[in-house]
Coordinates of C-alpha atoms in Angstrom, one line a residue:
D1 CA 0.0 0.0 0.0
D2 CA 1.0 3.7 -0.4
L3 CA 2.1 5.5 2.7
D4 CA 1.2 9.1 3.9
I5 CA 3.5 10.7 6.4
N6 CA 3.0 14.0 8.1
E7 CA 5.9 14.0 10.5
K8 CA 9.6 13.5 10.4
V9 CA 10.3 9.8 9.6
E10 CA 13.9 8.5 10.1
V11 CA 15.1 5.2 8.7
K12 CA 18.0 4.1 11.0
A13 CA 18.1 0.3 10.5
N14 CA 21.3 -1.1 9.0
N15 CA 21.7 -3.8 6.4
I16 CA 18.2 -3.3 5.0
T17 CA 16.6 -3.5 1.6
I18 CA 13.4 -1.5 0.9
D19 CA 11.7 -2.5 -2.3
G20 CA 8.8 -0.1 -2.8
A21 CA 7.2 -2.4 -5.4
S22 CA 6.1 0.7 -7.3
H23 CA 4.2 2.1 -4.3
Q24 CA 4.3 5.8 -3.2
I25 CA 5.3 7.7 -0.1
N26 CA 3.4 10.9 0.2
I27 CA 5.0 13.5 2.4
I28 CA 2.3 15.8 3.6
S29 CA 3.0 19.2 5.1
N30 CA 2.0 19.6 8.7
A31 CA 2.6 23.3 8.9
S32 CA -1.0 24.0 9.7
T33 CA -0.8 21.8 12.8
N34 CA 1.9 23.6 14.7
D35 CA 3.6 27.0 14.6
G36 CA 3.5 27.2 10.8
T37 CA 6.9 25.4 10.4
N38 CA 6.7 22.1 8.5
T39 CA 8.5 19.2 10.0
S40 CA 7.4 16.5 7.7
S41 CA 10.3 14.8 6.0
L42 CA 11.8 11.4 5.1
V43 CA 15.4 10.9 6.4
V44 CA 17.6 7.9 5.8
K45 CA 20.6 7.4 8.3
S46 CA 21.2 3.7 7.6
K47 CA 24.4 1.8 6.8
N48 CA 24.3 -0.7 4.0
A49 CA 20.8 0.1 2.7
V50 CA 19.2 -0.5 -0.7
I51 CA 16.1 1.5 -1.6
S52 CA 14.4 0.9 -4.9
N53 CA 11.2 1.0 -7.0
L54 CA 9.5 3.8 -5.1
T55 CA 7.8 7.2 -5.8
I56 CA 8.1 10.0 -3.2
N57 CA 5.5 12.7 -3.6
N58 CA 6.7 15.8 -1.7
D59 CA 4.1 18.3 -0.7
T60 CA 6.5 20.3 1.5
T61 CA 9.3 22.9 1.0
K62 CA 11.8 20.4 2.6
P63 CA 13.7 17.9 0.5
G64 CA 11.8 14.9 -0.8
L65 CA 14.4 12.5 0.6
T66 CA 17.4 13.3 2.8
L67 CA 20.4 10.9 3.2
Y68 CA 22.0 12.1 6.4
G69 CA 25.3 10.4 7.6
A70 CA 24.3 7.3 5.7
E71 CA 26.9 4.9 4.5
N72 CA 26.9 2.5 1.5
V73 CA 23.4 3.4 0.3
E74 CA 22.1 2.4 -3.1
L75 CA 19.0 4.2 -4.6
S76 CA 17.6 2.8 -7.8
N77 CA 14.4 3.4 -9.8
I78 CA 13.3 6.2 -7.5
Q79 CA 11.0 9.1 -8.6
I80 CA 10.9 12.2 -6.4
V81 CA 8.1 14.6 -7.3
G82 CA 7.9 18.1 -5.8
K83 CA 4.8 20.3 -5.5
D84 CA 3.3 21.1 -8.9
P85 CA 4.3 24.7 -9.6
A86 CA 0.9 25.4 -11.1
T87 CA -0.7 24.8 -7.7
V88 CA 1.6 27.1 -5.7
K89 CA 0.9 30.8 -5.4
D90 CA 4.2 31.9 -4.0
K91 CA 7.5 30.4 -5.3
K92 CA 8.8 30.1 -1.7
D93 CA 6.2 27.5 -1.1
R94 CA 7.5 25.1 -3.7
S95 CA 9.7 22.0 -3.1
G96 CA 13.2 23.4 -3.1
V97 CA 15.3 20.2 -3.4
A98 CA 14.5 16.7 -4.4
L99 CA 17.4 14.7 -2.9
D100 CA 19.6 16.1 -0.1
I101 CA 22.8 14.1 0.4
Y102 CA 24.8 15.0 3.6
K103 CA 27.9 13.2 4.9
T104 CA 26.8 10.1 2.9
T105 CA 28.2 7.6 0.5
V106 CA 25.6 6.7 -2.1
K107 CA 25.1 5.1 -5.5
L108 CA 22.3 6.5 -7.7
K109 CA 20.7 4.7 -10.6
N110 CA 17.6 5.7 -12.6
I111 CA 16.5 8.6 -10.4
T112 CA 13.8 10.9 -11.7
S113 CA 13.3 14.4 -10.1
S114 CA 10.6 16.8 -11.0
N115 CA 9.3 20.2 -9.8
S116 CA 12.3 21.2 -7.8
L117 CA 12.7 24.9 -7.4
Y118 CA 16.4 25.2 -6.8
R119 CA 18.2 21.9 -7.3
D120 CA 17.5 18.2 -7.8
F121 CA 20.5 16.7 -6.0
Q122 CA 22.2 18.7 -3.2
V123 CA 25.5 17.2 -2.2
R124 CA 27.1 18.4 1.1
G125 CA 29.3 17.6 4.0
G126 CA 32.0 15.6 2.2
S127 CA 29.6 13.2 0.6
Q128 CA 30.6 10.7 -2.1
V129 CA 28.1 10.1 -4.9
D130 CA 28.4 7.6 -7.7
I131 CA 26.1 8.2 -10.6
L132 CA 25.6 4.8 -12.4
S133 CA 23.0 5.8 -15.0
P134 CA 21.4 8.7 -16.7
N135 CA 18.9 10.4 -14.5
I136 CA 15.9 12.7 -15.4
H137 CA 15.9 16.1 -13.8
S138 CA 13.6 19.1 -13.2
E139 CA 13.3 21.7 -15.9
G140 CA 15.0 24.9 -14.9
A141 CA 16.6 23.7 -11.6
V142 CA 20.3 23.0 -11.1
H143 CA 20.6 19.2 -11.6
I144 CA 23.4 18.5 -9.1
Q145 CA 24.9 21.1 -6.7
S146 CA 28.0 20.5 -4.6
I147 CA 28.0 22.7 -1.6
Q148 CA 31.1 23.0 0.6
K149 CA 31.4 25.1 3.7
P150 CA 34.8 26.2 5.0
G151 CA 36.5 23.4 6.8
E152 CA 34.3 20.6 5.4
A153 CA 35.6 17.7 3.4
V154 CA 35.3 18.0 -0.4
N155 CA 32.3 16.3 -2.0
I156 CA 33.2 13.7 -4.6
I157 CA 30.8 13.1 -7.5
R158 CA 31.7 10.3 -9.8
D159 CA 29.7 10.0 -13.0
K160 CA 30.3 6.4 -14.0
Y161 CA 27.8 6.7 -16.9
N162 CA 29.8 9.6 -18.4
N163 CA 26.7 11.7 -18.9
E164 CA 27.1 14.4 -21.6
S165 CA 23.5 15.6 -22.2
K166 CA 22.6 18.9 -20.4
E167 CA 19.2 17.4 -19.4
V168 CA 21.0 14.5 -17.7
L169 CA 23.7 16.2 -15.7
T170 CA 24.6 19.8 -14.7
I171 CA 27.1 20.4 -11.9
A172 CA 27.3 23.7 -10.2
N173 CA 29.6 24.5 -7.2
L174 CA 28.6 26.9 -4.5
M175 CA 31.2 27.9 -1.8
Y176 CA 30.1 29.5 1.4
L177 CA 32.3 32.4 2.3

């Protein structure tokens, strides 16, 4: 069955496989239930995890999926869909980032992102990302952005598929000063 979440859900189990079997996780904003700040999110902190065959519908301004301090994670056949821009009055209410990768090692294969306002993949905190296939990205958003704060380890992005098409891979670097 599909799953609706309206709170922060953390996956911390190690050595796991999650096969979504083409089901959906719907992240629903809970901003109206507290002080106006949304806390709904899906965060993976696992070691040795495989997540596949899943659609994440993100109705919040937070990332659709966050990998936080996760090690040896594989994502394949994942679709992350942000808020439909046609249904949002103010740009600040759109889904900003599809996939947030922080202090994580991950392999990505067949990832589809849509409706991201700023960037599809945000890589931070000395993460290592292996891109093993072409991926489909949001129109107009930065496809992959490596963000490095002073003193942080360098992010490593390896594109094993050797993507050349601008719709498949765009890398932008942003340094905090």
